mmCIF file of C-alpha atoms in Angstrom:
data_model
loop_
_atom_site.group_PDB
_atom_site.id
_atom_site.type_symbol
_atom_site.label_atom_id
_atom_site.label_comp_id
_atom_site.label_asym_id
_atom_site.label_seq_id
_atom_site.Cartn_x
_atom_site.Cartn_y
_atom_site.Cartn_z
ATOM 1 C CA MET A 254 0.000 0.000 0.000
ATOM 2 C CA THR A 255 1.407 3.393 -0.860
ATOM 3 C CA LEU A 256 0.339 6.212 1.379
ATOM 4 C CA SER A 257 0.745 9.736 0.095
ATOM 5 C CA ASP A 258 3.435 11.905 1.599
ATOM 6 C CA GLU A 259 0.719 14.248 2.781
ATOM 7 C CA ILE A 260 -0.903 11.592 4.940
ATOM 8 C CA LEU A 261 2.409 10.496 6.383
ATOM 9 C CA MET A 262 3.339 14.082 7.166
ATOM 10 C CA ALA A 263 -0.027 14.627 8.801
ATOM 11 C CA TYR A 264 0.605 11.525 10.879
ATOM 12 C CA ALA A 265 4.054 12.750 11.912
ATOM 13 C CA ASP A 266 2.452 16.113 12.812
ATOM 14 C CA GLY A 267 -0.190 14.495 15.017
ATOM 15 C CA GLU A 268 -3.054 15.619 12.793
ATOM 16 C CA LEU A 269 -4.815 12.309 12.169
ATOM 17 C CA ASP A 270 -7.743 10.894 14.140
ATOM 18 C CA SER A 271 -7.342 7.574 15.919
ATOM 19 C CA GLU A 272 -8.755 5.504 13.060
ATOM 20 C CA GLN A 273 -6.436 7.097 10.519
ATOM 21 C CA ARG A 274 -3.510 6.717 12.909
ATOM 22 C CA SER A 275 -4.154 2.987 13.222
ATOM 23 C CA GLU A 276 -4.151 2.628 9.445
ATOM 24 C CA VAL A 277 -0.832 4.401 9.120
ATOM 25 C CA GLU A 278 0.695 2.461 11.979
ATOM 26 C CA ALA A 279 -0.441 -0.801 10.445
ATOM 27 C CA ALA A 280 1.157 0.229 7.145
ATOM 28 C CA MET A 281 4.354 1.253 8.968
ATOM 29 C CA ALA A 282 4.568 -2.154 10.594
ATOM 30 C CA LEU A 283 4.253 -3.890 7.238
ATOM 31 C CA ASP A 284 6.423 -1.602 5.128
ATOM 32 C CA PRO A 285 9.750 -0.318 6.471
ATOM 33 C CA ASP A 286 9.874 2.232 3.685
ATOM 34 C CA ILE A 287 6.749 3.905 5.057
ATOM 35 C CA ALA A 288 8.206 3.849 8.552
ATOM 36 C CA ARG A 289 11.358 5.469 7.197
ATOM 37 C CA ARG A 290 9.419 8.244 5.483
ATOM 38 C CA VAL A 291 7.522 9.010 8.698
ATOM 39 C CA GLU A 292 10.808 9.126 10.568
ATOM 40 C CA GLU A 293 12.226 11.558 7.990
ATOM 41 C CA HIS A 294 9.297 13.905 8.548
ATOM 42 C CA ARG A 295 9.799 13.740 12.318
ATOM 43 C CA ALA A 296 13.516 14.348 11.892
ATOM 44 C CA MET A 297 12.848 17.442 9.825
ATOM 45 C CA ARG A 298 10.538 18.759 12.535
ATOM 46 C CA LYS A 299 13.315 18.281 15.085
ATOM 47 C CA GLN A 300 15.728 20.043 12.786
ATOM 48 C CA PHE A 301 13.416 23.035 12.706
ATOM 49 C CA SER A 302 13.228 23.069 16.480
ATOM 50 C CA SER A 303 16.948 22.981 16.893
ATOM 51 C CA THR A 304 17.429 25.729 14.319
ATOM 52 C CA TYR A 305 14.785 28.178 15.456
ATOM 53 C CA ASP A 306 13.773 27.489 19.037
ATOM 54 C CA ARG A 307 16.865 29.238 20.357
ATOM 55 C CA VAL A 308 15.324 32.526 19.238
ATOM 56 C CA LEU A 309 12.861 32.099 22.111
ATOM 57 C CA LEU A 310 15.728 32.309 24.569
ATOM 58 C CA GLU A 311 17.180 35.549 23.216
ATOM 59 C CA THR A 312 16.774 38.788 25.110
ATOM 60 C CA VAL A 313 13.868 40.684 23.619
ATOM 61 C CA PRO A 314 14.996 44.127 22.381
ATOM 62 C CA ASP A 315 13.627 47.017 24.449
ATOM 63 C CA ARG A 316 12.083 48.678 21.422
ATOM 64 C CA LEU A 317 9.712 45.731 20.931
ATOM 65 C CA VAL A 318 8.647 45.759 24.572
ATOM 66 C CA ALA A 319 8.112 49.513 24.344
ATOM 67 C CA ALA A 320 6.013 49.089 21.208
ATOM 68 C CA ALA A 321 3.880 46.436 22.913
ATOM 69 C CA ARG A 322 3.331 48.647 25.954
ATOM 70 C CA GLN A 323 1.710 51.270 23.739
ATOM 71 C CA THR A 324 -1.469 49.203 24.006
ATOM 72 C CA SER A 325 -2.016 49.827 27.706
ATOM 73 C CA SER A 326 -2.663 53.533 27.407
ATOM 74 C CA ARG A 327 -5.014 53.312 24.467
ATOM 75 C CA SER A 328 -8.693 52.518 24.258
ATOM 76 C CA PRO A 329 -9.836 51.346 20.845
ATOM 77 C CA THR A 330 -11.662 54.549 19.934
ATOM 78 C CA GLU A 331 -8.834 56.796 21.101
ATOM 79 C CA THR A 332 -6.194 55.027 19.097
ATOM 80 C CA VAL A 333 -6.804 56.323 15.597
ATOM 81 C CA SER A 334 -7.487 59.928 16.574
ATOM 82 C CA GLU A 335 -4.488 59.909 18.910
ATOM 83 C CA LEU A 336 -2.266 58.833 16.086
ATOM 84 C CA LYS A 337 -3.671 61.422 13.722
ATOM 85 C CA LYS A 338 -2.992 64.108 16.309
ATOM 86 C CA ALA A 339 0.546 62.934 16.815
ATOM 87 C CA GLY A 340 1.037 62.938 13.051
ATOM 88 C CA ALA A 341 2.409 59.438 13.361
ATOM 89 C CA THR A 342 2.691 57.279 10.295
ATOM 90 C CA VAL A 343 2.552 53.782 11.666
ATOM 91 C CA THR A 344 3.690 50.735 9.763
ATOM 92 C CA ASP A 345 6.392 52.727 8.028
ATOM 93 C CA LEU A 346 9.222 50.263 7.758
ATOM 94 C CA ARG A 347 11.750 52.880 6.773
ATOM 95 C CA ARG A 348 10.968 54.884 9.897
ATOM 96 C CA VAL A 349 11.300 51.817 12.093
ATOM 97 C CA ARG A 350 14.610 50.931 10.492
ATOM 98 C CA ALA A 351 15.968 54.457 10.851
ATOM 99 C CA ALA A 352 14.884 54.604 14.484
ATOM 100 C CA ARG A 353 16.551 51.282 15.160
ATOM 101 C CA LYS A 354 19.815 52.451 13.619
ATOM 102 C CA ALA A 355 19.748 55.669 15.615
ATOM 103 C CA GLU A 356 19.121 53.678 18.777
ATOM 104 C CA ALA A 357 21.986 51.329 18.017
ATOM 105 C CA ALA A 358 24.351 54.247 17.457
ATOM 106 C CA GLU A 359 23.323 55.800 20.767
ATOM 107 C CA ALA A 360 23.706 52.463 22.573
ATOM 108 C CA ALA A 361 27.213 52.068 21.152
ATOM 109 C CA ALA A 362 28.088 55.571 22.314
ATOM 110 C CA ALA A 363 26.737 54.812 25.785
ATOM 111 C CA VAL A 364 28.900 51.708 26.006
ATOM 112 C CA ARG A 365 31.969 53.755 25.172
ATOM 113 C CA ARG A 366 31.194 55.991 28.132
ATOM 114 C CA SER A 367 32.305 54.403 31.405
ATOM 115 C CA GLN A 368 30.069 51.620 32.614
ATOM 116 C CA PRO A 369 29.032 51.802 36.269
ATOM 117 C CA PRO A 370 30.285 48.796 38.247
ATOM 118 C CA ARG A 371 27.684 46.201 39.163
ATOM 119 C CA PRO A 372 26.996 46.209 42.914
ATOM 120 C CA PRO A 373 27.481 42.715 44.336
ATOM 121 C CA TRP A 374 24.638 41.187 46.289
ATOM 122 C CA GLY A 375 24.703 42.611 49.800
ATOM 123 C CA TRP A 376 26.875 40.449 52.061
ATOM 124 C CA PHE A 377 24.663 41.176 55.021
ATOM 125 C CA GLU A 378 21.617 39.818 53.316
ATOM 126 C CA TRP A 379 23.254 36.706 51.939
ATOM 127 C CA GLY A 380 24.735 35.923 55.349
ATOM 128 C CA ALA A 381 21.405 36.444 57.077
ATOM 129 C CA MET A 382 19.642 34.292 54.543
ATOM 130 C CA ALA A 383 22.145 31.443 54.667
ATOM 131 C CA VAL A 384 21.873 31.313 58.441
ATOM 132 C CA SER A 385 18.104 31.351 58.384
ATOM 133 C CA LEU A 386 17.543 28.730 55.699
ATOM 134 C CA ALA A 387 17.234 25.094 56.595
ATOM 135 C CA ILE A 388 20.217 23.029 55.474
ATOM 136 C CA GLY A 389 18.024 21.333 52.902
ATOM 137 C CA ALA A 390 17.220 24.642 51.243
ATOM 138 C CA VAL A 391 20.875 25.601 50.887
ATOM 139 C CA PHE A 392 21.629 22.243 49.348
ATOM 140 C CA ALA A 393 18.742 22.700 46.966
ATOM 141 C CA TYR A 394 20.415 25.852 45.705
ATOM 142 C CA LEU A 395 23.799 24.182 45.421
ATOM 143 C CA ILE A 396 22.348 21.201 43.565
ATOM 144 C CA ILE A 397 21.205 23.414 40.743
ATOM 145 C CA GLN A 398 24.769 24.339 39.804
ATOM 146 C CA SER A 399 24.270 23.767 36.108
ATOM 147 C CA PRO A 400 20.939 25.391 35.359
ATOM 148 C CA PRO A 401 18.695 23.659 32.839
ATOM 149 C CA ASN A 402 18.914 26.235 30.087
ATOM 150 C CA GLU A 403 19.833 29.776 29.129
ATOM 151 C CA ARG A 404 17.296 31.223 31.533
ATOM 152 C CA PHE A 405 19.991 31.214 34.211
ATOM 153 C CA VAL A 406 23.428 32.632 33.495
ATOM 154 C CA THR A 407 26.369 33.065 35.837
ATOM 155 C CA GLU A 408 28.016 36.473 35.608
ATOM 156 C CA ARG A 409 30.926 37.317 37.885
ATOM 157 C CA GLY A 410 29.900 34.602 40.266
ATOM 158 C CA GLN A 411 26.286 35.730 40.424
ATOM 159 C CA LEU A 412 23.393 33.792 38.937
ATOM 160 C CA VAL A 413 21.160 36.102 36.917
ATOM 161 C CA ALA A 414 17.925 35.661 34.998
ATOM 162 C CA ARG A 415 17.901 35.837 31.210
ATOM 163 C CA ALA A 416 15.542 35.098 28.298
ATOM 164 C CA ASP A 417 11.867 34.810 29.024
ATOM 165 C CA LEU A 418 12.448 34.640 32.774
ATOM 166 C CA ASP A 419 14.117 38.045 32.676
ATOM 167 C CA LEU A 420 11.231 39.338 30.601
ATOM 168 C CA ALA A 421 8.627 37.888 32.959
ATOM 169 C CA LEU A 422 10.309 39.206 36.116
ATOM 170 C CA SER A 423 10.429 42.692 34.623
ATOM 171 C CA HIS A 424 6.932 42.782 33.184
ATOM 172 C CA GLN A 425 4.558 40.142 34.494
ATOM 173 C CA LEU A 426 2.200 40.787 37.365
ATOM 174 C CA ALA A 427 1.227 38.178 39.936
ATOM 175 C CA SER A 428 -2.199 39.816 39.951
ATOM 176 C CA ASP A 429 -2.616 39.218 36.197
ATOM 177 C CA PRO A 430 -1.102 35.890 35.164
ATOM 178 C CA ILE A 431 -0.272 35.241 31.529
ATOM 179 C CA PRO A 432 -1.435 31.861 30.237
ATOM 180 C CA ALA A 433 1.037 31.999 27.354
ATOM 181 C CA SER A 434 4.030 32.458 29.629
ATOM 182 C CA ALA A 435 6.174 29.632 30.985
ATOM 183 C CA VAL A 436 6.809 31.773 34.059
ATOM 184 C CA ARG A 437 4.387 32.325 36.893
ATOM 185 C CA ILE A 438 5.106 35.109 39.380
ATOM 186 C CA GLY A 439 4.514 34.355 43.058
ATOM 187 C CA VAL A 440 4.908 37.336 45.360
ATOM 188 C CA SER A 441 6.707 40.640 45.012
ATOM 189 C CA PHE A 442 8.140 42.582 47.928
ATOM 190 C CA ARG A 443 10.868 44.904 49.157
ATOM 191 C CA SER A 444 13.785 43.251 50.884
ATOM 192 C CA LYS A 445 15.340 44.515 54.090
ATOM 193 C CA SER A 446 18.016 46.279 52.067
ATOM 194 C CA GLY A 447 15.382 48.005 49.920
ATOM 195 C CA ASN A 448 15.743 45.920 46.755
ATOM 196 C CA HIS A 449 12.705 44.601 44.942
ATOM 197 C CA CYS A 450 12.375 40.830 45.019
ATOM 198 C CA ARG A 451 9.979 38.410 43.367
ATOM 199 C CA THR A 452 9.329 34.701 43.651
ATOM 200 C CA PHE A 453 8.616 32.732 40.481
ATOM 201 C CA LEU A 454 7.870 29.293 39.095
ATOM 202 C CA VAL A 455 9.148 28.129 35.727
ATOM 203 C CA LYS A 456 7.222 25.517 33.804
ATOM 204 C CA GLU A 457 9.659 22.875 32.630
ATOM 205 C CA ALA A 458 9.661 19.097 32.440
ATOM 206 C CA GLN A 459 11.148 19.541 35.900
ATOM 207 C CA PRO A 460 9.544 22.730 37.232
ATOM 208 C CA VAL A 461 11.796 25.047 39.216
ATOM 209 C CA GLY A 462 10.913 27.763 41.676
ATOM 210 C CA GLY A 463 13.082 30.658 42.703
ATOM 211 C CA LEU A 464 13.576 34.054 44.253
ATOM 212 C CA ALA A 465 15.126 36.899 42.282
ATOM 213 C CA CYS A 466 16.002 40.412 43.420
ATOM 214 C CA ARG A 467 16.620 43.451 41.290
ATOM 215 C CA ALA A 468 20.107 44.880 41.624
ATOM 216 C CA GLY A 469 22.602 46.395 39.224
ATOM 217 C CA GLY A 470 20.046 46.529 36.424
ATOM 218 C CA GLU A 471 19.332 42.817 36.415
ATOM 219 C CA TRP A 472 17.471 40.073 38.250
ATOM 220 C CA GLN A 473 19.887 38.279 40.546
ATOM 221 C CA ILE A 474 18.765 34.789 41.483
ATOM 222 C CA GLN A 475 19.034 34.230 45.224
ATOM 223 C CA VAL A 476 17.385 30.857 45.507
ATOM 224 C CA LEU A 477 16.568 28.211 42.934
ATOM 225 C CA ALA A 478 15.046 24.856 43.770
ATOM 226 C CA ASN A 479 13.204 21.998 42.158
ATOM 227 C CA ALA A 480 9.475 22.360 42.555
ATOM 228 C CA GLU A 481 7.205 19.523 43.530
ATOM 229 C CA ARG A 482 4.514 18.803 41.009
ATOM 230 C CA SER A 483 1.191 19.062 42.771
ATOM 231 C CA ALA A 484 -1.381 16.395 41.999
ATOM 232 C CA ALA A 485 -4.227 18.788 42.736
ATOM 233 C CA PRO A 486 -2.795 22.188 41.836
ATOM 234 C CA ASP A 487 -3.924 24.927 44.153
ATOM 235 C CA GLY A 488 -5.640 27.876 42.480
ATOM 236 C CA GLY A 489 -2.598 30.146 42.628
ATOM 237 C CA TYR A 490 -0.300 27.982 40.529
ATOM 238 C CA GLN A 491 -2.809 26.276 38.338
ATOM 239 C CA GLN A 492 -1.024 27.057 35.122
ATOM 240 C CA ILE A 493 2.212 25.456 36.237
ATOM 241 C CA GLY A 494 0.774 22.578 38.270
ATOM 242 C CA ALA A 495 3.629 22.902 40.726
ATOM 243 C CA GLU A 496 4.112 24.262 44.220
ATOM 244 C CA MET A 497 6.547 26.940 45.269
ATOM 245 C CA PRO A 498 9.456 25.117 46.945
ATOM 246 C CA THR A 499 9.816 25.508 50.695
ATOM 247 C CA ALA A 500 13.332 26.858 50.231
ATOM 248 C CA VAL A 501 11.961 29.756 48.229
ATOM 249 C CA LEU A 502 9.145 30.488 50.668
ATOM 250 C CA ALA A 503 11.597 30.427 53.560
ATOM 251 C CA ALA A 504 13.992 32.782 51.799
ATOM 252 C CA ALA A 505 11.185 35.189 50.997
ATOM 253 C CA GLN A 506 9.986 35.172 54.592
ATOM 254 C CA ASN A 507 13.445 36.012 55.828
ATOM 255 C CA LEU A 508 14.135 38.745 53.302
ATOM 256 C CA ILE A 509 10.855 40.576 53.312
ATOM 257 C CA ALA A 510 10.504 44.023 54.832
ATOM 258 C CA GLY A 511 6.849 44.663 55.556
ATOM 259 C CA GLU A 512 4.072 43.050 53.551
ATOM 260 C CA PRO A 513 4.021 41.420 50.092
ATOM 261 C CA PHE A 514 2.894 43.822 47.374
ATOM 262 C CA ASN A 515 -0.740 44.043 46.460
ATOM 263 C CA ALA A 516 -1.709 44.586 42.822
ATOM 264 C CA GLU A 517 -1.296 48.354 42.963
ATOM 265 C CA ALA A 518 2.101 48.214 44.615
ATOM 266 C CA GLU A 519 3.206 45.656 42.031
ATOM 267 C CA ILE A 520 2.179 47.900 39.162
ATOM 268 C CA ALA A 521 3.855 50.902 40.757
ATOM 269 C CA ALA A 522 7.105 48.995 41.248
ATOM 270 C CA ARG A 523 7.007 47.817 37.657
ATOM 271 C CA GLU A 524 6.529 51.375 36.439
ATOM 272 C CA ARG A 525 9.701 52.318 38.313
ATOM 273 C CA GLY A 526 11.584 49.487 36.624
ATOM 274 C CA TRP A 527 11.901 47.651 39.946
ATOM 275 C CA GLU A 528 14.714 49.997 40.949
ATOM 276 C CA LYS A 529 15.287 50.983 44.548
ATOM 277 C CA MET B 174 -12.566 27.815 34.404
ATOM 278 C CA SER B 175 -9.765 30.074 33.283
ATOM 279 C CA ALA B 176 -7.271 32.285 35.026
ATOM 280 C CA SER B 177 -7.857 35.991 34.609
ATOM 281 C CA VAL B 178 -6.099 37.267 31.517
ATOM 282 C CA GLY B 179 -3.695 40.149 31.756
ATOM 283 C CA PRO B 180 -4.228 43.384 29.930
ATOM 284 C CA ILE B 181 -3.437 43.196 26.267
ATOM 285 C CA ALA B 182 0.025 44.773 26.599
ATOM 286 C CA ASP B 183 1.166 42.085 29.016
ATOM 287 C CA GLN B 184 -0.055 39.318 26.746
ATOM 288 C CA LEU B 185 1.661 40.937 23.809
ATOM 289 C CA ILE B 186 4.923 41.158 25.716
ATOM 290 C CA ALA B 187 4.675 37.490 26.661
ATOM 291 C CA LEU B 188 4.174 36.619 22.981
ATOM 292 C CA LEU B 189 7.159 38.638 21.762
ATOM 293 C CA PRO B 190 9.568 35.669 21.835
ATOM 294 C CA ARG B 191 7.244 33.633 19.609
ATOM 295 C CA LEU B 192 6.660 36.523 17.247
ATOM 296 C CA ARG B 193 10.409 37.028 16.979
ATOM 297 C CA ARG B 194 10.886 33.337 16.209
ATOM 298 C CA PHE B 195 8.177 33.444 13.538
ATOM 299 C CA ALA B 196 9.742 36.518 11.956
ATOM 300 C CA ARG B 197 13.171 34.881 12.027
ATOM 301 C CA VAL B 198 11.863 31.955 9.973
ATOM 302 C CA LEU B 199 10.736 34.429 7.339
ATOM 303 C CA ILE B 200 13.743 36.769 7.530
ATOM 304 C CA SER B 201 17.111 35.363 8.505
ATOM 305 C CA ASN B 202 18.719 38.681 9.423
ATOM 306 C CA PRO B 203 17.903 39.195 13.126
ATOM 307 C CA HIS B 204 17.663 42.984 12.969
ATOM 308 C CA GLU B 205 15.397 42.941 9.944
ATOM 309 C CA ALA B 206 13.283 40.235 11.541
ATOM 310 C CA ASP B 207 12.873 42.429 14.627
ATOM 311 C CA ASP B 208 11.961 45.388 12.395
ATOM 312 C CA LEU B 209 9.148 43.264 11.010
ATOM 313 C CA VAL B 210 7.987 42.350 14.524
ATOM 314 C CA GLN B 211 7.961 46.018 15.462
ATOM 315 C CA VAL B 212 5.855 46.932 12.432
ATOM 316 C CA ALA B 213 3.460 44.092 13.298
ATOM 317 C CA ILE B 214 3.182 45.187 16.947
ATOM 318 C CA GLU B 215 2.532 48.768 15.891
ATOM 319 C CA ARG B 216 -0.197 47.646 13.514
ATOM 320 C CA ALA B 217 -1.672 45.457 16.245
ATOM 321 C CA THR B 218 -1.766 48.274 18.794
ATOM 322 C CA THR B 219 -3.357 50.567 16.216
ATOM 323 C CA HIS B 220 -6.002 48.080 15.195
ATOM 324 C CA PHE B 221 -6.624 46.055 18.315
ATOM 325 C CA ASN B 222 -10.220 47.211 18.339
ATOM 326 C CA GLN B 223 -10.517 44.765 15.437
ATOM 327 C CA TRP B 224 -9.360 41.822 17.530
ATOM 328 C CA ARG B 225 -12.250 39.705 18.737
ATOM 329 C CA PRO B 226 -11.232 37.835 21.923
ATOM 330 C CA GLY B 227 -12.734 34.631 20.447
ATOM 331 C CA ILE B 228 -9.689 34.411 18.161
ATOM 332 C CA PRO B 229 -6.494 33.397 19.947
ATOM 333 C CA LEU B 230 -4.319 36.469 20.258
ATOM 334 C CA GLU B 231 -1.284 34.724 18.798
ATOM 335 C CA SER B 232 -3.234 33.689 15.673
ATOM 336 C CA TRP B 233 -4.288 37.291 15.160
ATOM 337 C CA LEU B 234 -0.740 38.532 15.626
ATOM 338 C CA PHE B 235 0.749 35.898 13.316
ATOM 339 C CA GLY B 236 -1.738 37.024 10.667
ATOM 340 C CA ILE B 237 -0.726 40.661 11.081
ATOM 341 C CA LEU B 238 2.948 39.789 10.875
ATOM 342 C CA ARG B 239 2.372 37.674 7.787
ATOM 343 C CA ASN B 240 0.549 40.543 6.059
ATOM 344 C CA ALA B 241 3.279 42.996 7.012
ATOM 345 C CA TRP B 242 5.886 40.615 5.577
ATOM 346 C CA LEU B 243 3.999 40.212 2.310
ATOM 347 C CA ASP B 244 3.589 44.011 2.058
ATOM 348 C CA GLN B 245 7.291 44.427 2.656
ATOM 349 C CA ASN B 246 8.171 41.868 -0.010
ATOM 350 C CA ARG B 247 6.371 43.859 -2.669
ATOM 351 C CA ALA B 248 9.205 46.348 -2.359
ATOM 352 C CA ARG B 249 11.778 43.618 -2.008
ATOM 353 C CA ARG B 250 15.350 44.553 -1.257
ATOM 354 C CA PRO B 251 18.263 42.147 -0.879
ATOM 355 C CA SER B 252 18.638 41.400 2.795
ATOM 356 C CA GLU B 253 21.392 43.177 4.689
ATOM 357 C CA GLY B 254 23.846 41.350 6.823
ATOM 358 C CA PRO B 255 25.247 37.816 6.701
ATOM 359 C CA MET B 256 23.132 34.828 5.807
ATOM 360 C CA GLN B 257 22.854 32.182 8.467
ATOM 361 C CA ARG B 258 25.188 29.354 7.699
ATOM 362 C CA HIS B 259 22.834 26.610 8.785
ATOM 363 C CA SER B 260 21.645 24.709 5.741
ATOM 364 C CA LEU B 261 18.014 24.665 6.868
ATOM 365 C CA ALA B 262 17.851 28.468 7.028
ATOM 366 C CA ALA B 263 19.495 28.693 3.599
ATOM 367 C CA GLY B 264 16.974 26.225 2.236
ATOM 368 C CA MET B 265 14.133 28.274 3.711
ATOM 369 C CA GLU B 266 15.342 31.338 1.812
ATOM 370 C CA GLN B 267 14.697 29.458 -1.416
ATOM 371 C CA LEU B 268 11.103 28.548 -0.697
ATOM 372 C CA PRO B 269 8.332 30.602 -2.236
ATOM 373 C CA GLU B 270 6.509 32.877 0.215
ATOM 374 C CA ASP B 271 3.392 30.790 0.707
ATOM 375 C CA GLN B 272 5.400 27.645 1.451
ATOM 376 C CA ARG B 273 7.642 29.531 3.819
ATOM 377 C CA LEU B 274 4.637 30.735 5.786
ATOM 378 C CA VAL B 275 3.141 27.257 6.199
ATOM 379 C CA VAL B 276 6.473 25.869 7.338
ATOM 380 C CA ALA B 277 6.904 28.699 9.836
ATOM 381 C CA LEU B 278 3.446 28.278 11.335
ATOM 382 C CA VAL B 279 3.235 24.470 11.408
ATOM 383 C CA LEU B 280 6.791 23.197 11.793
ATOM 384 C CA VAL B 281 8.266 26.029 13.850
ATOM 385 C CA GLU B 282 5.412 27.669 15.728
ATOM 386 C CA GLY B 283 3.699 24.300 16.121
ATOM 387 C CA LEU B 284 0.222 25.397 15.121
ATOM 388 C CA ALA B 285 -2.278 22.676 14.226
ATOM 389 C CA TYR B 286 -3.191 22.546 10.530
ATOM 390 C CA LYS B 287 -6.600 24.016 11.376
ATOM 391 C CA GLU B 288 -5.151 27.009 13.236
ATOM 392 C CA ALA B 289 -2.511 27.629 10.582
ATOM 393 C CA ALA B 290 -5.148 27.473 7.852
ATOM 394 C CA GLU B 291 -7.165 30.119 9.722
ATOM 395 C CA VAL B 292 -4.170 32.409 10.111
ATOM 396 C CA LEU B 293 -3.367 32.118 6.400
ATOM 397 C CA GLU B 294 -7.025 32.226 5.363
ATOM 398 C CA VAL B 295 -6.767 29.123 3.171
ATOM 399 C CA PRO B 296 -8.639 25.809 3.214
ATOM 400 C CA MET B 297 -7.024 22.990 5.152
ATOM 401 C CA ASN B 298 -6.263 20.852 2.125
ATOM 402 C CA THR B 299 -4.455 23.787 0.505
ATOM 403 C CA LEU B 300 -2.387 24.119 3.654
ATOM 404 C CA SER B 301 -1.623 20.424 3.732
ATOM 405 C CA SER B 302 -0.490 20.257 0.111
ATOM 406 C CA ARG B 303 1.627 23.406 0.454
ATOM 407 C CA LEU B 304 3.274 21.908 3.502
ATOM 408 C CA ALA B 305 3.983 18.667 1.646
ATOM 409 C CA ARG B 306 5.528 20.570 -1.257
ATOM 410 C CA ALA B 307 7.636 22.682 1.084
ATOM 411 C CA ARG B 308 8.969 19.666 2.912
ATOM 412 C CA ALA B 309 9.685 17.839 -0.332
ATOM 413 C CA THR B 310 11.624 20.867 -1.599
ATOM 414 C CA LEU B 311 13.578 21.169 1.652
ATOM 415 C CA GLU B 312 14.353 17.472 1.774
ATOM 416 C CA ALA B 313 15.675 17.656 -1.770
ATOM 417 C CA LEU B 314 17.721 20.805 -1.005
ATOM 418 C CA LEU B 315 19.195 19.316 2.130
ATOM 419 C CA GLY B 316 20.088 16.156 0.258
ATOM 420 C CA GLY B 317 18.234 13.889 2.655
ATOM 421 C CA ARG B 318 20.639 14.759 5.479
ATOM 422 C CA GLU B 319 19.570 13.485 8.894
ATOM 423 C CA ALA B 320 18.711 15.953 11.640
ATOM 424 C CA GLY B 321 21.912 16.938 13.506
#
C-alpha cells in the first residue's frame, strides 16, 4: 500500500484521528519504507526546532517591549485619533529601520562611556539568609549548579535571569497571570536592604521555583530549587501545576521588609523598573 | 474555568519571543526580523479594536505579521547582513513565500493545521499540500541529510 506523503506528514504532525492513525501504523509495521518516510518527517521537525527554538531564549529588544506597551494607554476609539494628532505614520518600515539604527548608534556611544560597576549582592543579606535557611534549602540551591537552560546565566559569580524569565520578572504581574508564559510570578516585595524581590515558578519538564532580586540593572537569582509537582494544583499555581518550593518560601519570609505587594504596589514597582 | 487574563500589553509582551521566532523563519537577518515584529506590533496596537477575543491572540498577531511581511516583499530589497550558515535556514530562503509561511506556522510555531489554515485564510487541504511541497523541496535541497 502506498500512502501519500501528505498523509504520512499529517501523521508525523499528530493531525490524524485515531482511526487514521491505526491505518498508518499498520502500514508502517508492514512496510519499512513507510516507517522510514515518517521518521524523515519527524527528523525534519526536530531540525526546525533545533534551528529556530533558540530565538525564544534571546533577550527581547527594548524597542519591541516599548512598542507592545503602547497598548495599555489606548482605548480602541482613542487610538486612531491619537495617532492622527501625533502625526504618526505607523507601519512605516523605513521609519522603524531608521529609528533602530539611531538607537543602536546611541547604545554604542553609551557603552563607550564608562560603565558603572555592578553592585554585588549585599553580604549582610546573603549571610542572614544562609543562616536562616534550613540546610536542605541551601543544598537545593547548590544542587542546581548547572541550570537547565539559558534562563539562568552566571556572571561574575552571580546567577542572573535571562531570556523569558528576565522578561517575565520585569513585566509580568502576579495579579494578572499570563497563560502563554512559561513563568508564573509568586509574590513581590521589598527586601530589608530596599531591593525589589519576586518569587517565580518556571514551567519545565522539571519545574523550578526561585527568588530573584533586582540589583545592578538585572534580576539576581538568590534561591533556585526543584518544585514539587502538585497532583491537585492549588488555584494560585494552576497554570504550572507545581508548588513553590519551601526553600523559596523560607527565603522570601526572611528577606521581606513589611508586607508582600498588592496589585497596585506591584504595578507601581514595575513602572519604576523595579529599581530601589 | 480560566485564570484571569492580563491586559493586552502584558499578553503581547509574553508573545514577543514567539513573534520574533516566527519573523526569524521568514527573515534570517535578526535585525530585519525584529523590524518586522515592530511593524506588526505597531499595527496590532493601532487596530486592536478589530481583535475579537474569540480568536487566539497569537493567531491574530501571526496574521498581522504575515501581512506585514507580504507588504514588505512587494518592495523587495536584498537582505542586509550575513546569511545564516545553517543549511536549513538557507533552504528556507529558497522557498516561495506561501510555502515559507506554512512551514513557519506548522513546523516552527507548532500550530495545528486548522489554526494555521485560519491564520493564512486558506482551506485545510491547501495548507496540507503546500506543507507537503515545502517539505519535499527542503528534503531535496538538504540532500536527505539526517537531523543533527
